[in-house]
Coordinates of C-alpha atoms in Angstrom, one line a residue:
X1 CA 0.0 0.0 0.0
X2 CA 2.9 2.2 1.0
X3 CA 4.8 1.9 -2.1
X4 CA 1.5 2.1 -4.1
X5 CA 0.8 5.4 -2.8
X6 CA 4.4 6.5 -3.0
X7 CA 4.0 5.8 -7.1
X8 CA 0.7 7.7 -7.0
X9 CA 2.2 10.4 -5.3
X10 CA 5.4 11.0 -8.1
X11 CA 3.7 11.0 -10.6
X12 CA 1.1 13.2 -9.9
X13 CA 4.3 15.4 -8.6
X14 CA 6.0 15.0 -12.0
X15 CA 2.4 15.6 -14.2
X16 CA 1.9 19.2 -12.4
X17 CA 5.2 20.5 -12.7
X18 CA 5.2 19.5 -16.1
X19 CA 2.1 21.7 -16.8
X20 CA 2.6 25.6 -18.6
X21 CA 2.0 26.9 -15.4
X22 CA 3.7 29.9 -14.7
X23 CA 3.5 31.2 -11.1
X24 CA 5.1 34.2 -10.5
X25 CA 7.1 34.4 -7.1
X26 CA 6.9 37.3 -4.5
X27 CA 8.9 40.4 -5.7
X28 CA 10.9 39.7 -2.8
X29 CA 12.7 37.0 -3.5
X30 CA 16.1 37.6 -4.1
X31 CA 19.5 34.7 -4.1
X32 CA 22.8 35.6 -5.8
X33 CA 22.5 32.5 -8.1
X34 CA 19.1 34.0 -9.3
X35 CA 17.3 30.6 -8.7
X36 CA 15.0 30.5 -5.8
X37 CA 16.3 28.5 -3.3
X38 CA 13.5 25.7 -2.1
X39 CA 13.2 23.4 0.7
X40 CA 10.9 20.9 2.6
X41 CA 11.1 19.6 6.2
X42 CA 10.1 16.2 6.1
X43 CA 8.7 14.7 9.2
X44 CA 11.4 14.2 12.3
X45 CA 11.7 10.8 13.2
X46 CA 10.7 9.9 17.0
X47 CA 13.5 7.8 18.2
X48 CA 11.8 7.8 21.7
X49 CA 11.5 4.6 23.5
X50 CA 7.9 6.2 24.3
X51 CA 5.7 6.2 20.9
X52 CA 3.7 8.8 22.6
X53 CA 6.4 11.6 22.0
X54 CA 5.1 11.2 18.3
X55 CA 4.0 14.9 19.3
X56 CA 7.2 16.5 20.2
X57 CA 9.0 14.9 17.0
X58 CA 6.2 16.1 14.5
X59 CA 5.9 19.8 16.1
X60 CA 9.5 19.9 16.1
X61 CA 8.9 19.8 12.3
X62 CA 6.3 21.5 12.1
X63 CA 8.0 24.9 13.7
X64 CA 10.9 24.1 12.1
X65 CA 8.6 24.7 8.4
X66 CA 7.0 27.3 10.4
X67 CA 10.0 29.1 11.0
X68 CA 11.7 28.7 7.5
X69 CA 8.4 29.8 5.6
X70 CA 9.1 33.8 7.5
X71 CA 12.2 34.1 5.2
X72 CA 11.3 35.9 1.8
X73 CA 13.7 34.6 -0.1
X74 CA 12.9 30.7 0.3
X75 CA 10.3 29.1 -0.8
X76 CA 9.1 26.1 1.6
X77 CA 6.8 22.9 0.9
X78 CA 3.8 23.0 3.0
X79 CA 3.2 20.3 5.9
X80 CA 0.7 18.1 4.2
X81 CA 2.6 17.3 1.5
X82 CA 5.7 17.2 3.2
X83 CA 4.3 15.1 5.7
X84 CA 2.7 12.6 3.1
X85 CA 5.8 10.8 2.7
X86 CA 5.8 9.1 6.1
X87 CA 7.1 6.0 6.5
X88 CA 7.3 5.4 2.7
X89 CA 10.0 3.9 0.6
X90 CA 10.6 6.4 -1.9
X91 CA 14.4 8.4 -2.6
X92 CA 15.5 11.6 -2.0
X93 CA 15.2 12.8 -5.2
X94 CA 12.2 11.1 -5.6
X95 CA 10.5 13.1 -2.8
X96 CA 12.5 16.6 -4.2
X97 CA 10.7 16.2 -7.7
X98 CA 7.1 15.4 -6.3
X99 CA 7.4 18.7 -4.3
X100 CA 9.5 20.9 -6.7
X101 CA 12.4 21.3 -4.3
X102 CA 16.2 21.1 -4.6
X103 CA 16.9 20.4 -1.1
X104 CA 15.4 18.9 1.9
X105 CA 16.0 18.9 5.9
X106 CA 15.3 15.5 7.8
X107 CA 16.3 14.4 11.1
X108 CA 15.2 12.3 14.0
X109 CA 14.2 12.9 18.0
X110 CA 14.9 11.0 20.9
X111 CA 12.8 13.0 24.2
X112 CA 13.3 11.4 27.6
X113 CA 11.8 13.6 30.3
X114 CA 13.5 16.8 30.1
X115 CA 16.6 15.3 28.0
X116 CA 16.3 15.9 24.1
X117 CA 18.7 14.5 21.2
X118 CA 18.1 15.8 17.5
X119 CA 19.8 15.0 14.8
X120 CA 19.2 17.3 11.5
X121 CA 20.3 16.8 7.9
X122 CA 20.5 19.1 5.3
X123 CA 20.7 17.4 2.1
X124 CA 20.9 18.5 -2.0
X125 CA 18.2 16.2 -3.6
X126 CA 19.8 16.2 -7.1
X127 CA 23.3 15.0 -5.7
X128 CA 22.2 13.3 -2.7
X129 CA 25.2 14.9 -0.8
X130 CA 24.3 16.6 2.4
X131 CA 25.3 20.1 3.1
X132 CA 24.9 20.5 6.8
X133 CA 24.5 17.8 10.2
X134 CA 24.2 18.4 13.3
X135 CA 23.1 16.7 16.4
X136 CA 22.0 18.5 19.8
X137 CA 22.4 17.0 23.1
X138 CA 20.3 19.6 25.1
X139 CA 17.4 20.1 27.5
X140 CA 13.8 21.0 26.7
X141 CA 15.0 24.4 27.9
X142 CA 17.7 25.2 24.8
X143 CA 15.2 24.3 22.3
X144 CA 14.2 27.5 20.7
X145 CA 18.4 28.1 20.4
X146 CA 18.3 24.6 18.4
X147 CA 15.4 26.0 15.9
X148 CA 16.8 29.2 15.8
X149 CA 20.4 27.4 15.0
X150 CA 19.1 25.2 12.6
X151 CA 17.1 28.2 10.5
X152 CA 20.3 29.9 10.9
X153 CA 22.2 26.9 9.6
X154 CA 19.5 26.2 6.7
X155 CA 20.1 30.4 5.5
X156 CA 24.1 30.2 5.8
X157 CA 24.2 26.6 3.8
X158 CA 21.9 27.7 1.0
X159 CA 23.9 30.7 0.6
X160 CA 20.8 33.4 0.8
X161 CA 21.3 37.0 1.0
X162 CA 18.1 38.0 4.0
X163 CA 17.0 41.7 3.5
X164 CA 16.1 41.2 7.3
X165 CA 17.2 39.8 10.2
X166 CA 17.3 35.7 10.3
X167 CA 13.7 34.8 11.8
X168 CA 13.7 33.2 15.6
X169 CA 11.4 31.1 17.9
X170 CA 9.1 33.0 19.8
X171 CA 10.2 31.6 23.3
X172 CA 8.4 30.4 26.3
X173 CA 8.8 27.8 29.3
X174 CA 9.8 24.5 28.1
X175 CA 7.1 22.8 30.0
X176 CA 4.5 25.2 28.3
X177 CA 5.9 24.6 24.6
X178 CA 5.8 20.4 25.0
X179 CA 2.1 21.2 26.2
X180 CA 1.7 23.5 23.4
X181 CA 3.0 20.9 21.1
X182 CA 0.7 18.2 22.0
X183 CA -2.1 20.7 21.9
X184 CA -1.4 21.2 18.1
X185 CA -0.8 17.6 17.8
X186 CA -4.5 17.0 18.8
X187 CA -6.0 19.6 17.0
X188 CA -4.4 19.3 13.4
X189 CA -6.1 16.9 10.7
X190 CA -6.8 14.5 9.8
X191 CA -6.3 13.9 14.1
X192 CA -9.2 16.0 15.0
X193 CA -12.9 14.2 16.6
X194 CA -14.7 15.2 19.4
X195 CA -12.5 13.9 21.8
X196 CA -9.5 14.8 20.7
X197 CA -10.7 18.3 19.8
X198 CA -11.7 19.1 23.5
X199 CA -8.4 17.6 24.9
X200 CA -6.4 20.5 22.3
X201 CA -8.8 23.4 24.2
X202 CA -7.7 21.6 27.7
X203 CA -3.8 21.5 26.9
X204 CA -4.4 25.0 25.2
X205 CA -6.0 26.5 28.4
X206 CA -3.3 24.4 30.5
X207 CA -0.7 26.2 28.6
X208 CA -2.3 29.8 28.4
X209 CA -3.0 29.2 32.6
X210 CA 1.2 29.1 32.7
X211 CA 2.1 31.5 30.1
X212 CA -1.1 33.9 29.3
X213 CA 1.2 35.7 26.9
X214 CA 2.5 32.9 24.5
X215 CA 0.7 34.0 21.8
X216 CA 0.8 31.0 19.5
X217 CA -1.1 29.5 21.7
X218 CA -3.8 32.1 21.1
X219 CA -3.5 31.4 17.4
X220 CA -3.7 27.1 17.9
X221 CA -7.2 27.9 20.0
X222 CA -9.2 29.6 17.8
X223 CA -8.0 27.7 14.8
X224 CA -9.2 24.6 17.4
X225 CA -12.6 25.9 18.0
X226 CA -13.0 26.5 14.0
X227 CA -12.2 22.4 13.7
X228 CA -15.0 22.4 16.4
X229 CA -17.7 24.4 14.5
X230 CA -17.1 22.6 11.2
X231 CA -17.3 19.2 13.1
X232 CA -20.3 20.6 14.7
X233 CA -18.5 20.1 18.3
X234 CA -20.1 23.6 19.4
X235 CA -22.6 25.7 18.2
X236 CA -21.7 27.7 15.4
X237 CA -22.4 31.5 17.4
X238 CA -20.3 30.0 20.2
X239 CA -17.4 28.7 18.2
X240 CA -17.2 32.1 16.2
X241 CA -17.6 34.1 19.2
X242 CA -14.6 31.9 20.7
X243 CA -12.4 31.8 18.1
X244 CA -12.3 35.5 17.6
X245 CA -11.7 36.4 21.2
X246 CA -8.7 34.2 20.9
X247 CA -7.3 35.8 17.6
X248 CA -7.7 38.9 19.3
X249 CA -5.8 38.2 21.6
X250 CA -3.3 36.7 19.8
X251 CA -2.8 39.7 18.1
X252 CA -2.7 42.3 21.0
X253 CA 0.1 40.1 22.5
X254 CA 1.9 39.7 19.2
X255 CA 1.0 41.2 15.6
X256 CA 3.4 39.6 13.7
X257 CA 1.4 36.5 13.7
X258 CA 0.5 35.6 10.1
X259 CA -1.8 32.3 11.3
X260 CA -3.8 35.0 13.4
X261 CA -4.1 37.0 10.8
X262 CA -5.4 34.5 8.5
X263 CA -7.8 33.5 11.6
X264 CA -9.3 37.0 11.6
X265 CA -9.3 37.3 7.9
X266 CA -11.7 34.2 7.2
X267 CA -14.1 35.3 10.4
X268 CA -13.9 38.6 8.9
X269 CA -14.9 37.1 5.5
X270 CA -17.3 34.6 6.4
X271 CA -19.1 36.2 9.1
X272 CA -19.0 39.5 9.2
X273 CA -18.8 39.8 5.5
X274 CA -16.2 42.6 6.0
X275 CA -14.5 42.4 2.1
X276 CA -11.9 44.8 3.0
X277 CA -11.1 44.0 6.3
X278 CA -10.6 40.1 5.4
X279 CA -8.5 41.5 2.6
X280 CA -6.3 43.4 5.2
X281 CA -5.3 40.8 7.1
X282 CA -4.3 38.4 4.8
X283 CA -2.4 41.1 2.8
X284 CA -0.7 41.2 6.6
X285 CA -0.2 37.5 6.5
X286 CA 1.6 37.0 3.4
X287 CA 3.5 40.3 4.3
X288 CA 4.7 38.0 7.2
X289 CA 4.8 34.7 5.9
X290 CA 5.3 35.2 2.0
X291 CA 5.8 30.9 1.8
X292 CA 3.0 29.7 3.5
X293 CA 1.0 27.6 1.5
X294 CA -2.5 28.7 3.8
X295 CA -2.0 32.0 3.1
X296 CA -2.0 32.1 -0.5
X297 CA -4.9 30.0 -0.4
X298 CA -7.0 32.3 2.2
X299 CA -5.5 35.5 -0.3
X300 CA -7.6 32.8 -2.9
X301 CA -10.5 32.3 -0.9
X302 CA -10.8 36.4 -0.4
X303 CA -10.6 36.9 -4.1
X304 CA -13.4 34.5 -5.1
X305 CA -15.8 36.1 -2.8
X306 CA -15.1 39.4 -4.6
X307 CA -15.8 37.6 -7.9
X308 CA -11.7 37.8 -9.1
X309 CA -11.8 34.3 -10.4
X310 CA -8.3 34.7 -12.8
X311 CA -6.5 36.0 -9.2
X312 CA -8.7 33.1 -7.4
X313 CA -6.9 30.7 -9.6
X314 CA -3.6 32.3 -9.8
X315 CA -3.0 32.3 -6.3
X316 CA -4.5 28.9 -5.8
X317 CA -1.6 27.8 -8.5
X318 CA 0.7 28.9 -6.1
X319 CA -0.8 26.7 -3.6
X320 CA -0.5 23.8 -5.6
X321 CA 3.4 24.3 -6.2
X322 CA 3.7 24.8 -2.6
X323 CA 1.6 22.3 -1.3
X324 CA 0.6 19.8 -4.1
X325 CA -0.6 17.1 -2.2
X326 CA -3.3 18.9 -0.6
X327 CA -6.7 17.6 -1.7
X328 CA -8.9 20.5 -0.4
X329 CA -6.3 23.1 -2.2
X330 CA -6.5 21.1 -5.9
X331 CA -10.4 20.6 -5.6
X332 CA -10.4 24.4 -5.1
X333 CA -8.3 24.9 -7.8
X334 CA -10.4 22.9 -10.4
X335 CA -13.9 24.5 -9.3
X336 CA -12.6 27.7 -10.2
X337 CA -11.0 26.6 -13.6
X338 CA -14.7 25.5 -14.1
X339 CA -16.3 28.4 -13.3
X340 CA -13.8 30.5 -15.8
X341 CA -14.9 28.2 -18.4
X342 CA -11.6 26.6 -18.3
X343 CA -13.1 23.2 -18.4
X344 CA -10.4 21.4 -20.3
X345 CA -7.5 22.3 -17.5
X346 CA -10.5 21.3 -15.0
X347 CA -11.2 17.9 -15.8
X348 CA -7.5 17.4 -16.7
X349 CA -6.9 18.2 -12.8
X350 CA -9.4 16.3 -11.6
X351 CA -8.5 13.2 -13.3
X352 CA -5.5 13.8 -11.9
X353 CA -6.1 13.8 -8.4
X354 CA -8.1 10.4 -8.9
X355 CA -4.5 8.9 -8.8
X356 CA -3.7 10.5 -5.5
X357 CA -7.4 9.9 -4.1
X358 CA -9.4 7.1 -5.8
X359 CA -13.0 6.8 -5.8
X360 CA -12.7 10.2 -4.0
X361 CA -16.9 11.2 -4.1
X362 CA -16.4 15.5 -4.4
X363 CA -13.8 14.7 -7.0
X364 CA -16.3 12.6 -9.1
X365 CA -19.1 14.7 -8.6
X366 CA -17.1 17.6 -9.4
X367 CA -16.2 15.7 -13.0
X368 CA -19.8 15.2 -13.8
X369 CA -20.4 18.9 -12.8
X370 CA -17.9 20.0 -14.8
X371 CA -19.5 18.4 -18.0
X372 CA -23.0 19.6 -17.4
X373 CA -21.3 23.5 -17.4
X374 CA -19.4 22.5 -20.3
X375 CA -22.9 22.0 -22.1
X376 CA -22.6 18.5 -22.0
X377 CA -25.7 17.2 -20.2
X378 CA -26.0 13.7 -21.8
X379 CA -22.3 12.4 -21.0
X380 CA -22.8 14.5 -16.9
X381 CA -25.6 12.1 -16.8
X382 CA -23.7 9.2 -17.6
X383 CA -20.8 10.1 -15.3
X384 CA -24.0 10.5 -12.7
X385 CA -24.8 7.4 -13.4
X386 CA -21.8 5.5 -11.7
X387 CA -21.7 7.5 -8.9
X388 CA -23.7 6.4 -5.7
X389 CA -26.4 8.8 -4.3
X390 CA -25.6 12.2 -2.5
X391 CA -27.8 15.3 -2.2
X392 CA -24.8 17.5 -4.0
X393 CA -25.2 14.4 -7.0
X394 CA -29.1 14.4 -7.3
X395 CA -29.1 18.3 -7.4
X396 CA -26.7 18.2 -10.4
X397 CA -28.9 14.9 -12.1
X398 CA -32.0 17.1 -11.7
X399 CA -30.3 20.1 -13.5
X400 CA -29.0 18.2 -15.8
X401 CA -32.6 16.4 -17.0
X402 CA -34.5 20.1 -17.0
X403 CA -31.6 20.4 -19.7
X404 CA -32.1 17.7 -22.0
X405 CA -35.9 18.3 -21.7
X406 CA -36.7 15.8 -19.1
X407 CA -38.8 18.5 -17.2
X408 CA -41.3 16.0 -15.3
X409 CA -38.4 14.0 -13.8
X410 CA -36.5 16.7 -13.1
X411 CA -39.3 18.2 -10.8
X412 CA -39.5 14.9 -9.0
X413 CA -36.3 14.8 -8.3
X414 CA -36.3 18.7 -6.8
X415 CA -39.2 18.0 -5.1
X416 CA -37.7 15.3 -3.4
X417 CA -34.5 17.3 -2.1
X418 CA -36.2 20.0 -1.4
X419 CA -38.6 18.3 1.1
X420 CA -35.3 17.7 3.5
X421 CA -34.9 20.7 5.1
X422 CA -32.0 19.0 7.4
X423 CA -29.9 18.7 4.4
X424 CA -30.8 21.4 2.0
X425 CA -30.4 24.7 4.1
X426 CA -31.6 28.2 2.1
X427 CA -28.6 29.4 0.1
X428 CA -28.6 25.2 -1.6
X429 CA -32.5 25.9 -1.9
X430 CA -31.9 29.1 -3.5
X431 CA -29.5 28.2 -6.0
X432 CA -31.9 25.1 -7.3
X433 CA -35.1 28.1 -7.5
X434 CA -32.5 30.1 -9.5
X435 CA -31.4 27.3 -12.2
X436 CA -35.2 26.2 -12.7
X437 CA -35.8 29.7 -13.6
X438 CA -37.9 30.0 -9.8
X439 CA -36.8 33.6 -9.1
X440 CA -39.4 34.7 -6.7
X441 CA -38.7 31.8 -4.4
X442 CA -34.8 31.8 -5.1
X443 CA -34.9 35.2 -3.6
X444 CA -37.1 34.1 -0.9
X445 CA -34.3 31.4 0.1
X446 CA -31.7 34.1 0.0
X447 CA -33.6 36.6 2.1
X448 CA -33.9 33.3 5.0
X449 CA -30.2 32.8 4.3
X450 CA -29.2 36.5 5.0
X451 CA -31.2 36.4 8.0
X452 CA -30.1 33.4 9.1
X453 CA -26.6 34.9 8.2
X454 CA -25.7 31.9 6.1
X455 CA -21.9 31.5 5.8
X456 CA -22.6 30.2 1.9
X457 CA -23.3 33.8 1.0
X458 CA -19.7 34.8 1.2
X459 CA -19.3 32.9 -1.9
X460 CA -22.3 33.8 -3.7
X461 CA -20.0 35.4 -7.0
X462 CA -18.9 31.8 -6.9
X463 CA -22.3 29.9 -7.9
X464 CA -23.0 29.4 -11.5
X465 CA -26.5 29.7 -10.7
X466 CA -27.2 32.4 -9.3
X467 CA -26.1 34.4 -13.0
X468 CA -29.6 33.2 -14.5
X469 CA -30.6 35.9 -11.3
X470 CA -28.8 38.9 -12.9
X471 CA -30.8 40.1 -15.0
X472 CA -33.7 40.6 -11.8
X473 CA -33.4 43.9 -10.3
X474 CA -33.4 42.3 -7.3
X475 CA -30.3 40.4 -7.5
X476 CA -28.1 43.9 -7.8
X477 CA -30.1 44.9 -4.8
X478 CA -29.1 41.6 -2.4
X479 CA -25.7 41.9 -3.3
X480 CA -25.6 45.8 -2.8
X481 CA -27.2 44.4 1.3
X482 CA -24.0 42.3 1.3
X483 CA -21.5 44.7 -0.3
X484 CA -20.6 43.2 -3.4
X485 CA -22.6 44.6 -6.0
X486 CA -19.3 46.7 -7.0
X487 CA -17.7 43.6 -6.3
X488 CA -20.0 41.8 -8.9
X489 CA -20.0 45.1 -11.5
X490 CA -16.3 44.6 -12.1
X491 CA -16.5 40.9 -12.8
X492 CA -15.6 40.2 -16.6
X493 CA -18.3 38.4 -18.3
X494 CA -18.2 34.9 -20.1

């Protein structure tokens, strides 16, 4: 299974790097060869006799990406693609092609009690030669040195001229940073759950109880209560309420925090529908962390709710050379090439992430979708066809037989969806009125999902739909009530 994947995984690496996809980097990037220098930190080994300090060696990696990503001139693989190659047999070089880097950093942990050991290579994919070892015999105390030596050690071997000084390790105690570390360990996907979720808020709270000031901490809670309201741990008023009093605070302690600033950007985006403010921040977020494959994609996620679909997909591009493993980032990628019309390069992509995640549902779905916009109807209803039955799938099937001319089975089929409230909240409601040509009640729907305060509606410039509502007065006047009719007025048509 292992090496299977590993395959999967190179030569899905090798078929996007191969594509004419030119992705400009930041203006900021600067290296006396000319050549961007790249990099990924692949997961630290834990050498622990304990295989419950799996924690300490994966956040050790983790800030260790973290820290990297803060220097301009390097351009750094994002975690979940760096991290996919646990514990499989693939090369070096291998590994360096898949994620479009020229060198990568590895090394190994061995925590007992207070007592630490870790062992880092730096090593030149193409030549296989390593550039810089080390190994560190310290305590828990000395570790934000080691980070801060290793970063150092990374900048000096790869020869890169920083504008600025080197970045460092925002310090704390060293019991509250192996707490804080398990905290994250809990939290991040695909880890996550109830359970686990509530023990990150505990060893959050434990940590924030020692050290109210350590600011990252801040940060790892509200992104914690987020995994809670999409996982419908907590109420969605209560987690939003939550997880913006800790951004906050993160913030007022430290401002140079570019994971708080994406926090506040997406609240201010999808719940206060605050266009320019969520702009703001992540502006301030990539000014901070110009490597970070997140940001780029929150900059994306800004720019399709203000209807810039060519700067959507431009910036989601960059995500996929930084992170091109990451399923959400590539589906995200493809739905916007389908919504520019680009469904060639759509269903190209798509196909292509089949060989990283087969039988993946969204990813079928989204290739019988992308047929029906192509004008395609008859071969979106034989994709359809294969597929077993979701609501998102029977939505598209009843679209797609109003189409061909099918009207009566179409109906049936609405009817059906629509008559499951639990499943088919306003905004979905709305956008099935609007295709059928329904306006009065599609606007109806959208008036309940405005007052409802429906976090859909950040994306409505998104939906194809909703353009059979344009030519309704009415539709200028609900997006003028969210502040996007401007927004919507600049869009290019076709």
């Amino acid at each position: 299974m292992g090496a299977a994947l590993a395959i999967t995984v190179l030569a899905f690496g090798a078929w996007w790097y191969q594509r004419d996809v030119v992705v400009p980097a930041p203006d900021s990037i600067v290296h006396n060869s000319g050549i961007t220098p790249s990099i990924a930190v692949l997961p630290f080994v834990n050498m622990s006799d304990e295989p419950g300090n799996e924690y300490f060696a994966d956040g050790l990696s983790e800030e260790l990406q973290t820290l990297l990503a803060k220097i301009p001139q390097l351009k750094v693989s994002a975690r979940t693609s760096s991290f996919a190659f646990r514990n499989k047999d693939v090369t070096i070089a291998e590994i360096a092609t898949t994620l479009n880097v020229a060198h990568l950093l590895e090394g190994s942990v061995r925590k007992s009690d207070k007592r630490i050991r870790i062992s880092v290579q730096l090593i030149e994919a193409q030549s296989g030669f390593e550039l810089w070892s080390e190994s560190y015999d310290r305590t828990l105390d000395d570790i934000f040195a080691v980070q801060d030596d290793v970063a150092a050690a990374v900048v000096d071997a790869l020869r890169i001229n920083l504008m600025n000084e080197p970045p460092h390790s925002q310090e704390t105690d060293a019991e509250v940073y192996s707490l804080y570390l398990q905290a994250k360990f809990l939290m991040t996907p695909p880890r996550g759950g109830k359970e686990n979720l509530e023990k990150a808020i505990s060893t959050f709270e434990q940590v924030l109880a020692i050290d109210p000031d350590y600011a990252p901490a801040w940060v790892g809670l509200s992104w914690t209560y987020e995994y809670m309201r999409r996982e419908m741990v907590l109420p969605e008023e209560e987690a939003v309420a939550l997880g913006r009093d800790a951004a906050e605070s993160a913030l007022a302690i430290d401002d140079n925090l570019p994971l708080a600033w994406s926090t506040l950007s997406y609240i201010r985006k999808k719940y206060d529908w605050d266009w320019e403010g969520a702009q703001t921040a992540m502006d301030k977020a990539l000014q901070l962390e110009p490597s970070n494959a997140d940001v780029f994609k929150g900059l994306g996620s800004v720019a399709s709710s203000l209807g810039q679909m060519d700067k959507s997909i431009e910036l989601l591009e960059r995500v996929a050379t930084l992170d091109p493993l990451d399923l959400e980032g590539l589906l995200s990628l493809g739905f916007r090439y389908q919504v520019r019309g680009r469904y060639d390069e759509a269903l190209e992509l798509y196909q292509r992430v089949l060989v990283l995640y087969p039988e993946n549902a969204w990813t079928l779905e989204s290739i019988a979708e992308t047929y029906l916009r192509q004008g395609n109807p008859e071969r979106a209803l034989a994709e359809m066809e294969k597929l077993p039955y979701s609501h998102r799938l029977n939505s598209l099937k009843a679209e797609a037989l109003l189409i061909i001319g099918e009207e009566e089975k179409s109906r049936a089929l609405t009817r059906e969806f629509l008559n499951t409230p639990a499943q088919f909240g306003p905004f979905a409601k709305a956008q099935i009125y609007a295709w059928r040509g329904e306006n009065d009640d599609a606007f109806k729907s959208l008036e309940i999902a405005f007052e409802q305060h429906n976090l859909a509606l950040a994306n409505i410039l998104l939906w194809d739909a909703f353009h059979h509502l344009e030519a309704d007065p009415r539709y200028a006047i609900f997006l003028e009530k969210l502040g996007l009719f401007e927004a919507w007025k600049a869009m290019p048509s076709g």
